[in-house]
């Protein structure tokens, strides 16, 4: 019989939030999409408002620096091709009875 070797899943991940990729790990999972969009832009798609998405290292970005919209669908991808929809359904402002130590939160 024929044996097929299975590749170990990538330990890389990405978020796509408000038109920007945030990547982590040894493999840049956003690269194929950014290269594809760059080719479209070169062919004239920029005139239609298409731009190459920016990319940042997610370890260098804080949650508080993100601009999000409640109810908007975003993308989380890991293990190479396992995609999840991410939706922020609520937020709140810290109050006097809440824990003020930021280290207490994940």
PDB file of N, CA, C and O in Angstrom, residues 3-83:
ATOM      1  N   UNK A   3       1.756   4.850   1.496  1.00  0.00           N
ATOM      2  CA  UNK A   3       1.689   5.576   2.758  1.00  0.00           C
ATOM      3  C   UNK A   3       1.915   7.060   2.485  1.00  0.00           C
ATOM      4  O   UNK A   3       2.828   7.421   1.756  1.00  0.00           O
ATOM      5  N   UNK A   4       1.074   7.870   3.053  1.00  0.00           N
ATOM      6  CA  UNK A   4       1.216   9.315   2.898  1.00  0.00           C
ATOM      7  C   UNK A   4       1.644   9.904   4.239  1.00  0.00           C
ATOM      8  O   UNK A   4       1.027   9.647   5.260  1.00  0.00           O
ATOM      9  N   UNK A   5       2.741  10.642   4.231  1.00  0.00           N
ATOM     10  CA  UNK A   5       3.214  11.272   5.449  1.00  0.00           C
ATOM     11  C   UNK A   5       2.399  12.518   5.750  1.00  0.00           C
ATOM     12  O   UNK A   5       2.114  13.313   4.861  1.00  0.00           O
ATOM     13  N   UNK A   6       2.016  12.671   6.986  1.00  0.00           N
ATOM     14  CA  UNK A   6       1.279  13.857   7.399  1.00  0.00           C
ATOM     15  C   UNK A   6       2.257  14.895   7.904  1.00  0.00           C
ATOM     16  O   UNK A   6       3.179  14.590   8.654  1.00  0.00           O
ATOM     17  N   UNK A   7       2.057  16.137   7.480  1.00  0.00           N
ATOM     18  CA  UNK A   7       2.887  17.227   7.968  1.00  0.00           C
ATOM     19  C   UNK A   7       2.367  17.690   9.316  1.00  0.00           C
ATOM     20  O   UNK A   7       1.174  17.677   9.568  1.00  0.00           O
ATOM     21  N   UNK A   8       3.296  18.092  10.175  1.00  0.00           N
ATOM     22  CA  UNK A   8       2.902  18.658  11.459  1.00  0.00           C
ATOM     23  C   UNK A   8       2.262  20.014  11.206  1.00  0.00           C
ATOM     24  O   UNK A   8       2.751  20.798  10.403  1.00  0.00           O
ATOM     25  N   UNK A   9       1.136  20.324  11.878  1.00  0.00           N
ATOM     26  CA  UNK A   9       0.486  21.624  11.664  1.00  0.00           C
ATOM     27  C   UNK A   9       1.416  22.770  12.032  1.00  0.00           C
ATOM     28  O   UNK A   9       2.249  22.653  12.931  1.00  0.00           O
ATOM     29  N   UNK A  10       1.252  23.872  11.361  1.00  0.00           N
ATOM     30  CA  UNK A  10       2.045  25.066  11.633  1.00  0.00           C
ATOM     31  C   UNK A  10       1.684  25.631  13.004  1.00  0.00           C
ATOM     32  O   UNK A  10       0.532  25.592  13.417  1.00  0.00           O
ATOM     33  N   UNK A  11       2.667  26.144  13.700  1.00  0.00           N
ATOM     34  CA  UNK A  11       2.423  26.805  14.979  1.00  0.00           C
ATOM     35  C   UNK A  11       2.199  28.297  14.784  1.00  0.00           C
ATOM     36  O   UNK A  11       2.200  29.053  15.738  1.00  0.00           O
ATOM     37  N   UNK A  12       2.012  28.707  13.553  1.00  0.00           N
ATOM     38  CA  UNK A  12       1.761  30.105  13.233  1.00  0.00           C
ATOM     39  C   UNK A  12       0.271  30.410  13.324  1.00  0.00           C
ATOM     40  O   UNK A  12      -0.567  29.509  13.267  1.00  0.00           O
ATOM     41  N   UNK A  13      -0.034  31.692  13.461  1.00  0.00           N
ATOM     42  CA  UNK A  13      -1.431  32.123  13.543  1.00  0.00           C
ATOM     43  C   UNK A  13      -1.544  33.547  13.017  1.00  0.00           C
ATOM     44  O   UNK A  13      -0.544  34.242  12.869  1.00  0.00           O
ATOM     45  N   UNK A  14      -2.781  33.952  12.743  1.00  0.00           N
ATOM     46  CA  UNK A  14      -3.021  35.340  12.349  1.00  0.00           C
ATOM     47  C   UNK A  14      -4.418  35.764  12.727  1.00  0.00           C
ATOM     48  O   UNK A  14      -5.318  34.945  12.889  1.00  0.00           O
ATOM     49  N   UNK A  15      -4.554  37.059  12.911  1.00  0.00           N
ATOM     50  CA  UNK A  15      -5.846  37.724  13.012  1.00  0.00           C
ATOM     51  C   UNK A  15      -5.922  38.670  11.827  1.00  0.00           C
ATOM     52  O   UNK A  15      -4.908  39.236  11.408  1.00  0.00           O
ATOM     53  N   UNK A  16      -7.120  38.873  11.273  1.00  0.00           N
ATOM     54  CA  UNK A  16      -7.352  39.904  10.266  1.00  0.00           C
ATOM     55  C   UNK A  16      -8.448  40.789  10.822  1.00  0.00           C
ATOM     56  O   UNK A  16      -9.607  40.393  10.918  1.00  0.00           O
ATOM     57  N   UNK A  17      -8.041  41.993  11.250  1.00  0.00           N
ATOM     58  CA  UNK A  17      -8.948  42.916  11.930  1.00  0.00           C
ATOM     59  C   UNK A  17      -8.867  44.275  11.254  1.00  0.00           C
ATOM     60  O   UNK A  17      -7.789  44.862  11.147  1.00  0.00           O
ATOM     61  N   UNK A  18     -10.015  44.761  10.796  1.00  0.00           N
ATOM     62  CA  UNK A  18     -10.123  46.087  10.170  1.00  0.00           C
ATOM     63  C   UNK A  18      -9.070  46.309   9.086  1.00  0.00           C
ATOM     64  O   UNK A  18      -8.393  47.332   9.045  1.00  0.00           O
ATOM     65  N   UNK A  19      -8.925  45.313   8.214  1.00  0.00           N
ATOM     66  CA  UNK A  19      -8.060  45.463   7.052  1.00  0.00           C
ATOM     67  C   UNK A  19      -6.579  45.294   7.314  1.00  0.00           C
ATOM     68  O   UNK A  19      -5.764  45.590   6.447  1.00  0.00           O
ATOM     69  N   UNK A  20      -6.217  44.802   8.497  1.00  0.00           N
ATOM     70  CA  UNK A  20      -4.802  44.597   8.808  1.00  0.00           C
ATOM     71  C   UNK A  20      -4.593  43.194   9.370  1.00  0.00           C
ATOM     72  O   UNK A  20      -5.392  42.702  10.160  1.00  0.00           O
ATOM     73  N   UNK A  21      -3.485  42.574   8.944  1.00  0.00           N
ATOM     74  CA  UNK A  21      -3.093  41.274   9.474  1.00  0.00           C
ATOM     75  C   UNK A  21      -2.232  41.470  10.712  1.00  0.00           C
ATOM     76  O   UNK A  21      -1.400  42.379  10.780  1.00  0.00           O
ATOM     77  N   UNK A  22      -2.419  40.585  11.689  1.00  0.00           N
ATOM     78  CA  UNK A  22      -1.573  40.499  12.871  1.00  0.00           C
ATOM     79  C   UNK A  22      -1.110  39.045  12.918  1.00  0.00           C
ATOM     80  O   UNK A  22      -1.927  38.140  13.092  1.00  0.00           O
ATOM     81  N   UNK A  23       0.191  38.815  12.727  1.00  0.00           N
ATOM     82  CA  UNK A  23       0.707  37.458  12.575  1.00  0.00           C
ATOM     83  C   UNK A  23       1.591  37.062  13.744  1.00  0.00           C
ATOM     84  O   UNK A  23       2.149  37.907  14.453  1.00  0.00           O
ATOM     85  N   UNK A  24       1.726  35.745  13.916  1.00  0.00           N
ATOM     86  CA  UNK A  24       2.581  35.191  14.957  1.00  0.00           C
ATOM     87  C   UNK A  24       3.121  33.852  14.477  1.00  0.00           C
ATOM     88  O   UNK A  24       2.421  33.108  13.794  1.00  0.00           O
ATOM     89  N   UNK A  25       4.353  33.569  14.843  1.00  0.00           N
ATOM     90  CA  UNK A  25       4.938  32.273  14.529  1.00  0.00           C
ATOM     91  C   UNK A  25       5.916  32.320  13.379  1.00  0.00           C
ATOM     92  O   UNK A  25       6.119  33.368  12.755  1.00  0.00           O
ATOM     93  N   UNK A  26       6.517  31.164  13.091  1.00  0.00           N
ATOM     94  CA  UNK A  26       7.588  31.119  12.085  1.00  0.00           C
ATOM     95  C   UNK A  26       7.116  31.293  10.642  1.00  0.00           C
ATOM     96  O   UNK A  26       7.886  31.693   9.781  1.00  0.00           O
ATOM     97  N   UNK A  27       5.853  31.019  10.371  1.00  0.00           N
ATOM     98  CA  UNK A  27       5.326  31.103   9.008  1.00  0.00           C
ATOM     99  C   UNK A  27       4.339  32.262   8.918  1.00  0.00           C
ATOM    100  O   UNK A  27       3.397  32.351   9.705  1.00  0.00           O
ATOM    101  N   UNK A  28       4.551  33.165   7.967  1.00  0.00           N
ATOM    102  CA  UNK A  28       3.638  34.301   7.770  1.00  0.00           C
ATOM    103  C   UNK A  28       2.439  33.827   6.962  1.00  0.00           C
ATOM    104  O   UNK A  28       2.489  33.744   5.738  1.00  0.00           O
ATOM    105  N   UNK A  29       1.351  33.493   7.648  1.00  0.00           N
ATOM    106  CA  UNK A  29       0.153  32.978   6.987  1.00  0.00           C
ATOM    107  C   UNK A  29      -0.532  34.023   6.122  1.00  0.00           C
ATOM    108  O   UNK A  29      -1.337  33.682   5.256  1.00  0.00           O
ATOM    109  N   UNK A  30      -0.220  35.301   6.317  1.00  0.00           N
ATOM    110  CA  UNK A  30      -0.852  36.359   5.527  1.00  0.00           C
ATOM    111  C   UNK A  30      -0.162  36.570   4.185  1.00  0.00           C
ATOM    112  O   UNK A  30      -0.717  37.225   3.296  1.00  0.00           O
ATOM    113  N   UNK A  31       1.017  36.051   4.032  1.00  0.00           N
ATOM    114  CA  UNK A  31       1.826  36.341   2.840  1.00  0.00           C
ATOM    115  C   UNK A  31       1.123  36.005   1.521  1.00  0.00           C
ATOM    116  O   UNK A  31       1.108  36.835   0.605  1.00  0.00           O
ATOM    117  N   UNK A  32       0.517  34.812   1.371  1.00  0.00           N
ATOM    118  CA  UNK A  32      -0.147  34.525   0.084  1.00  0.00           C
ATOM    119  C   UNK A  32      -1.235  35.536  -0.261  1.00  0.00           C
ATOM    120  O   UNK A  32      -1.361  35.948  -1.414  1.00  0.00           O
ATOM    121  N   UNK A  33      -2.006  35.954   0.721  1.00  0.00           N
ATOM    122  CA  UNK A  33      -3.084  36.917   0.466  1.00  0.00           C
ATOM    123  C   UNK A  33      -2.499  38.274   0.107  1.00  0.00           C
ATOM    124  O   UNK A  33      -2.933  38.920  -0.854  1.00  0.00           O
ATOM    125  N   UNK A  34      -1.490  38.717   0.859  1.00  0.00           N
ATOM    126  CA  UNK A  34      -0.889  40.023   0.570  1.00  0.00           C
ATOM    127  C   UNK A  34      -0.226  40.037  -0.808  1.00  0.00           C
ATOM    128  O   UNK A  34      -0.339  41.020  -1.538  1.00  0.00           O
ATOM    129  N   UNK A  35       0.421  38.944  -1.200  1.00  0.00           N
ATOM    130  CA  UNK A  35       1.038  38.874  -2.522  1.00  0.00           C
ATOM    131  C   UNK A  35      -0.021  38.875  -3.625  1.00  0.00           C
ATOM    132  O   UNK A  35       0.144  39.502  -4.669  1.00  0.00           O
ATOM    133  N   UNK A  36      -1.133  38.180  -3.398  1.00  0.00           N
ATOM    134  CA  UNK A  36      -2.219  38.132  -4.376  1.00  0.00           C
ATOM    135  C   UNK A  36      -2.826  39.527  -4.556  1.00  0.00           C
ATOM    136  O   UNK A  36      -3.033  39.984  -5.673  1.00  0.00           O
ATOM    137  N   UNK A  37      -3.078  40.223  -3.436  1.00  0.00           N
ATOM    138  CA  UNK A  37      -3.642  41.573  -3.520  1.00  0.00           C
ATOM    139  C   UNK A  37      -2.644  42.524  -4.189  1.00  0.00           C
ATOM    140  O   UNK A  37      -3.029  43.374  -4.992  1.00  0.00           O
ATOM    141  N   UNK A  38      -1.351  42.374  -3.879  1.00  0.00           N
ATOM    142  CA  UNK A  38      -0.333  43.231  -4.501  1.00  0.00           C
ATOM    143  C   UNK A  38      -0.351  43.066  -6.020  1.00  0.00           C
ATOM    144  O   UNK A  38      -0.228  44.046  -6.758  1.00  0.00           O
ATOM    145  N   UNK A  39      -0.527  41.830  -6.493  1.00  0.00           N
ATOM    146  CA  UNK A  39      -0.600  41.591  -7.934  1.00  0.00           C
ATOM    147  C   UNK A  39      -1.836  42.262  -8.533  1.00  0.00           C
ATOM    148  O   UNK A  39      -1.778  42.835  -9.624  1.00  0.00           O
ATOM    149  N   UNK A  40      -2.959  42.195  -7.822  1.00  0.00           N
ATOM    150  CA  UNK A  40      -4.179  42.848  -8.305  1.00  0.00           C
ATOM    151  C   UNK A  40      -4.005  44.358  -8.357  1.00  0.00           C
ATOM    152  O   UNK A  40      -4.463  45.015  -9.294  1.00  0.00           O
ATOM    153  N   UNK A  41      -3.343  44.913  -7.350  1.00  0.00           N
ATOM    154  CA  UNK A  41      -3.106  46.355  -7.304  1.00  0.00           C
ATOM    155  C   UNK A  41      -2.236  46.771  -8.485  1.00  0.00           C
ATOM    156  O   UNK A  41      -2.491  47.786  -9.134  1.00  0.00           O
ATOM    157  N   UNK A  42      -1.223  45.968  -8.794  1.00  0.00           N
ATOM    158  CA  UNK A  42      -0.359  46.267  -9.943  1.00  0.00           C
ATOM    159  C   UNK A  42      -1.133  46.246 -11.250  1.00  0.00           C
ATOM    160  O   UNK A  42      -0.812  46.960 -12.192  1.00  0.00           O
ATOM    161  N   UNK A  43      -2.193  45.420 -11.290  1.00  0.00           N
ATOM    162  CA  UNK A  43      -3.009  45.321 -12.503  1.00  0.00           C
ATOM    163  C   UNK A  43      -4.066  46.417 -12.576  1.00  0.00           C
ATOM    164  O   UNK A  43      -4.872  46.431 -13.504  1.00  0.00           O
ATOM    165  N   UNK A  44      -4.100  47.307 -11.575  1.00  0.00           N
ATOM    166  CA  UNK A  44      -5.038  48.423 -11.638  1.00  0.00           C
ATOM    167  C   UNK A  44      -6.165  48.383 -10.639  1.00  0.00           C
ATOM    168  O   UNK A  44      -7.028  49.260 -10.652  1.00  0.00           O
ATOM    169  N   UNK A  45      -6.185  47.395  -9.750  1.00  0.00           N
ATOM    170  CA  UNK A  45      -7.273  47.302  -8.778  1.00  0.00           C
ATOM    171  C   UNK A  45      -7.215  48.427  -7.743  1.00  0.00           C
ATOM    172  O   UNK A  45      -8.208  48.701  -7.084  1.00  0.00           O
ATOM    173  N   UNK A  46      -6.065  49.093  -7.612  1.00  0.00           N
ATOM    174  CA  UNK A  46      -5.967  50.196  -6.652  1.00  0.00           C
ATOM    175  C   UNK A  46      -6.938  51.306  -7.016  1.00  0.00           C
ATOM    176  O   UNK A  46      -7.450  52.005  -6.143  1.00  0.00           O
ATOM    177  N   UNK A  47      -7.202  51.461  -8.310  1.00  0.00           N
ATOM    178  CA  UNK A  47      -8.157  52.487  -8.750  1.00  0.00           C
ATOM    179  C   UNK A  47      -9.551  52.200  -8.210  1.00  0.00           C
ATOM    180  O   UNK A  47     -10.353  53.114  -8.053  1.00  0.00           O
ATOM    181  N   UNK A  48      -9.832  50.937  -7.906  1.00  0.00           N
ATOM    182  CA  UNK A  48     -11.131  50.560  -7.352  1.00  0.00           C
ATOM    183  C   UNK A  48     -11.126  50.598  -5.827  1.00  0.00           C
ATOM    184  O   UNK A  48     -12.070  50.153  -5.191  1.00  0.00           O
ATOM    185  N   UNK A  49     -10.046  51.095  -5.255  1.00  0.00           N
ATOM    186  CA  UNK A  49      -9.975  51.222  -3.803  1.00  0.00           C
ATOM    187  C   UNK A  49      -9.334  50.049  -3.092  1.00  0.00           C
ATOM    188  O   UNK A  49      -9.353  49.973  -1.870  1.00  0.00           O
ATOM    189  N   UNK A  50      -8.752  49.117  -3.818  1.00  0.00           N
ATOM    190  CA  UNK A  50      -8.112  47.957  -3.201  1.00  0.00           C
ATOM    191  C   UNK A  50      -6.666  48.292  -2.857  1.00  0.00           C
ATOM    192  O   UNK A  50      -5.921  48.803  -3.688  1.00  0.00           O
ATOM    193  N   UNK A  51      -6.282  48.033  -1.632  1.00  0.00           N
ATOM    194  CA  UNK A  51      -4.919  48.270  -1.176  1.00  0.00           C
ATOM    195  C   UNK A  51      -4.366  47.006  -0.543  1.00  0.00           C
ATOM    196  O   UNK A  51      -5.124  46.197   0.007  1.00  0.00           O
ATOM    197  N   UNK A  52      -3.055  46.860  -0.566  1.00  0.00           N
ATOM    198  CA  UNK A  52      -2.412  45.714   0.070  1.00  0.00           C
ATOM    199  C   UNK A  52      -2.552  45.870   1.587  1.00  0.00           C
ATOM    200  O   UNK A  52      -2.181  46.904   2.135  1.00  0.00           O
ATOM    201  N   UNK A  53      -3.114  44.847   2.254  1.00  0.00           N
ATOM    202  CA  UNK A  53      -3.267  44.954   3.708  1.00  0.00           C
ATOM    203  C   UNK A  53      -1.915  45.069   4.409  1.00  0.00           C
ATOM    204  O   UNK A  53      -0.935  44.455   3.999  1.00  0.00           O
ATOM    205  N   UNK A  54      -1.893  45.849   5.479  1.00  0.00           N
ATOM    206  CA  UNK A  54      -0.688  45.959   6.295  1.00  0.00           C
ATOM    207  C   UNK A  54      -0.572  44.719   7.166  1.00  0.00           C
ATOM    208  O   UNK A  54      -1.542  43.990   7.373  1.00  0.00           O
ATOM    209  N   UNK A  55       0.633  44.502   7.677  1.00  0.00           N
ATOM    210  CA  UNK A  55       0.886  43.339   8.519  1.00  0.00           C
ATOM    211  C   UNK A  55       1.732  43.765   9.709  1.00  0.00           C
ATOM    212  O   UNK A  55       2.681  44.526   9.560  1.00  0.00           O
ATOM    213  N   UNK A  56       1.370  43.277  10.899  1.00  0.00           N
ATOM    214  CA  UNK A  56       2.119  43.575  12.116  1.00  0.00           C
ATOM    215  C   UNK A  56       2.316  42.289  12.908  1.00  0.00           C
ATOM    216  O   UNK A  56       1.532  41.342  12.792  1.00  0.00           O
ATOM    217  N   UNK A  57       3.351  42.258  13.709  1.00  0.00           N
ATOM    218  CA  UNK A  57       3.633  41.129  14.591  1.00  0.00           C
ATOM    219  C   UNK A  57       2.686  41.231  15.789  1.00  0.00           C
ATOM    220  O   UNK A  57       2.708  42.222  16.526  1.00  0.00           O
ATOM    221  N   UNK A  58       1.845  40.220  15.988  1.00  0.00           N
ATOM    222  CA  UNK A  58       0.827  40.335  17.041  1.00  0.00           C
ATOM    223  C   UNK A  58       1.437  40.432  18.437  1.00  0.00           C
ATOM    224  O   UNK A  58       0.805  40.967  19.345  1.00  0.00           O
ATOM    225  N   UNK A  59       2.660  39.960  18.628  1.00  0.00           N
ATOM    226  CA  UNK A  59       3.290  40.073  19.936  1.00  0.00           C
ATOM    227  C   UNK A  59       3.678  41.517  20.261  1.00  0.00           C
ATOM    228  O   UNK A  59       3.970  41.834  21.406  1.00  0.00           O
ATOM    229  N   UNK A  60       3.688  42.381  19.262  1.00  0.00           N
ATOM    230  CA  UNK A  60       4.061  43.784  19.476  1.00  0.00           C
ATOM    231  C   UNK A  60       2.855  44.719  19.501  1.00  0.00           C
ATOM    232  O   UNK A  60       3.008  45.938  19.554  1.00  0.00           O
ATOM    233  N   UNK A  61       1.651  44.146  19.476  1.00  0.00           N
ATOM    234  CA  UNK A  61       0.421  44.946  19.447  1.00  0.00           C
ATOM    235  C   UNK A  61      -0.383  44.652  20.708  1.00  0.00           C
ATOM    236  O   UNK A  61      -0.537  43.508  21.098  1.00  0.00           O
ATOM    237  N   UNK A  62      -0.886  45.691  21.333  1.00  0.00           N
ATOM    238  CA  UNK A  62      -1.726  45.498  22.506  1.00  0.00           C
ATOM    239  C   UNK A  62      -3.196  45.541  22.094  1.00  0.00           C
ATOM    240  O   UNK A  62      -3.562  46.176  21.105  1.00  0.00           O
ATOM    241  N   UNK A  63      -4.024  44.880  22.865  1.00  0.00           N
ATOM    242  CA  UNK A  63      -5.450  44.855  22.569  1.00  0.00           C
ATOM    243  C   UNK A  63      -6.022  46.266  22.572  1.00  0.00           C
ATOM    244  O   UNK A  63      -6.844  46.616  21.732  1.00  0.00           O
ATOM    245  N   UNK A  64      -5.560  47.082  23.503  1.00  0.00           N
ATOM    246  CA  UNK A  64      -6.104  48.443  23.601  1.00  0.00           C
ATOM    247  C   UNK A  64      -5.741  49.309  22.399  1.00  0.00           C
ATOM    248  O   UNK A  64      -6.384  50.321  22.154  1.00  0.00           O
ATOM    249  N   UNK A  65      -4.741  48.902  21.622  1.00  0.00           N
ATOM    250  CA  UNK A  65      -4.365  49.690  20.446  1.00  0.00           C
ATOM    251  C   UNK A  65      -5.199  49.342  19.210  1.00  0.00           C
ATOM    252  O   UNK A  65      -5.135  50.040  18.211  1.00  0.00           O
ATOM    253  N   UNK A  66      -5.983  48.271  19.291  1.00  0.00           N
ATOM    254  CA  UNK A  66      -6.813  47.860  18.152  1.00  0.00           C
ATOM    255  C   UNK A  66      -8.042  48.753  18.028  1.00  0.00           C
ATOM    256  O   UNK A  66      -8.623  49.180  19.024  1.00  0.00           O
ATOM    257  N   UNK A  67      -8.413  49.018  16.791  1.00  0.00           N
ATOM    258  CA  UNK A  67      -9.688  49.685  16.530  1.00  0.00           C
ATOM    259  C   UNK A  67     -10.634  48.621  16.007  1.00  0.00           C
ATOM    260  O   UNK A  67     -10.381  48.017  14.968  1.00  0.00           O
ATOM    261  N   UNK A  68     -11.680  48.355  16.770  1.00  0.00           N
ATOM    262  CA  UNK A  68     -12.634  47.303  16.407  1.00  0.00           C
ATOM    263  C   UNK A  68     -14.035  47.885  16.334  1.00  0.00           C
ATOM    264  O   UNK A  68     -14.310  48.957  16.872  1.00  0.00           O
ATOM    265  N   UNK A  69     -14.915  47.133  15.673  1.00  0.00           N
ATOM    266  CA  UNK A  69     -16.334  47.487  15.615  1.00  0.00           C
ATOM    267  C   UNK A  69     -17.124  46.329  16.212  1.00  0.00           C
ATOM    268  O   UNK A  69     -16.926  45.177  15.817  1.00  0.00           O
ATOM    269  N   UNK A  70     -17.990  46.633  17.139  1.00  0.00           N
ATOM    270  CA  UNK A  70     -18.822  45.597  17.740  1.00  0.00           C
ATOM    271  C   UNK A  70     -19.727  44.987  16.677  1.00  0.00           C
ATOM    272  O   UNK A  70     -20.296  45.691  15.852  1.00  0.00           O
ATOM    273  N   UNK A  71     -19.823  43.667  16.683  1.00  0.00           N
ATOM    274  CA  UNK A  71     -20.679  42.958  15.741  1.00  0.00           C
ATOM    275  C   UNK A  71     -20.021  42.660  14.404  1.00  0.00           C
ATOM    276  O   UNK A  71     -20.562  41.906  13.607  1.00  0.00           O
ATOM    277  N   UNK A  72     -18.868  43.238  14.147  1.00  0.00           N
ATOM    278  CA  UNK A  72     -18.150  43.013  12.885  1.00  0.00           C
ATOM    279  C   UNK A  72     -17.455  41.650  12.932  1.00  0.00           C
ATOM    280  O   UNK A  72     -16.907  41.265  13.951  1.00  0.00           O
ATOM    281  N   UNK A  73     -17.486  40.929  11.822  1.00  0.00           N
ATOM    282  CA  UNK A  73     -16.799  39.646  11.747  1.00  0.00           C
ATOM    283  C   UNK A  73     -15.343  39.854  11.353  1.00  0.00           C
ATOM    284  O   UNK A  73     -15.050  40.556  10.387  1.00  0.00           O
ATOM    285  N   UNK A  74     -14.448  39.243  12.130  1.00  0.00           N
ATOM    286  CA  UNK A  74     -13.021  39.259  11.852  1.00  0.00           C
ATOM    287  C   UNK A  74     -12.548  37.812  11.713  1.00  0.00           C
ATOM    288  O   UNK A  74     -13.311  36.881  11.964  1.00  0.00           O
ATOM    289  N   UNK A  75     -11.304  37.633  11.339  1.00  0.00           N
ATOM    290  CA  UNK A  75     -10.772  36.297  11.085  1.00  0.00           C
ATOM    291  C   UNK A  75      -9.649  35.953  12.048  1.00  0.00           C
ATOM    292  O   UNK A  75      -8.764  36.774  12.300  1.00  0.00           O
ATOM    293  N   UNK A  76      -9.686  34.734  12.572  1.00  0.00           N
ATOM    294  CA  UNK A  76      -8.562  34.146  13.295  1.00  0.00           C
ATOM    295  C   UNK A  76      -8.213  32.856  12.572  1.00  0.00           C
ATOM    296  O   UNK A  76      -9.090  32.034  12.304  1.00  0.00           O
ATOM    297  N   UNK A  77      -6.935  32.674  12.219  1.00  0.00           N
ATOM    298  CA  UNK A  77      -6.509  31.461  11.533  1.00  0.00           C
ATOM    299  C   UNK A  77      -5.279  30.907  12.237  1.00  0.00           C
ATOM    300  O   UNK A  77      -4.386  31.659  12.634  1.00  0.00           O
ATOM    301  N   UNK A  78      -5.247  29.583  12.398  1.00  0.00           N
ATOM    302  CA  UNK A  78      -4.113  28.916  13.016  1.00  0.00           C
ATOM    303  C   UNK A  78      -3.985  27.515  12.424  1.00  0.00           C
ATOM    304  O   UNK A  78      -4.807  27.109  11.609  1.00  0.00           O
ATOM    305  N   UNK A  79      -2.944  26.816  12.817  1.00  0.00           N
ATOM    306  CA  UNK A  79      -2.673  25.459  12.323  1.00  0.00           C
ATOM    307  C   UNK A  79      -2.604  25.402  10.807  1.00  0.00           C
ATOM    308  O   UNK A  79      -2.927  24.392  10.197  1.00  0.00           O
ATOM    309  N   UNK A  80      -2.234  26.498  10.169  1.00  0.00           N
ATOM    310  CA  UNK A  80      -2.062  26.527   8.722  1.00  0.00           C
ATOM    311  C   UNK A  80      -3.301  26.906   7.948  1.00  0.00           C
ATOM    312  O   UNK A  80      -3.252  27.734   7.065  1.00  0.00           O
ATOM    313  N   UNK A  81      -4.450  26.288   8.284  1.00  0.00           N
ATOM    314  CA  UNK A  81      -5.657  26.584   7.512  1.00  0.00           C
ATOM    315  C   UNK A  81      -6.952  26.434   8.316  1.00  0.00           C
ATOM    316  O   UNK A  81      -8.023  26.322   7.748  1.00  0.00           O
ATOM    317  N   UNK A  82      -6.854  26.448   9.624  1.00  0.00           N
ATOM    318  CA  UNK A  82      -8.048  26.337  10.470  1.00  0.00           C
ATOM    319  C   UNK A  82      -8.550  27.754  10.740  1.00  0.00           C
ATOM    320  O   UNK A  82      -7.904  28.531  11.447  1.00  0.00           O
ATOM    321  N   UNK A  83      -9.695  28.105  10.158  1.00  0.00           N
ATOM    322  CA  UNK A  83     -10.219  29.465  10.229  1.00  0.00           C
ATOM    323  C   UNK A  83     -11.405  29.566  11.187  1.00  0.00           C
ATOM    324  O   UNK A  83     -12.257  28.687  11.214  1.00  0.00           O
TER     325      UNK A  83
END
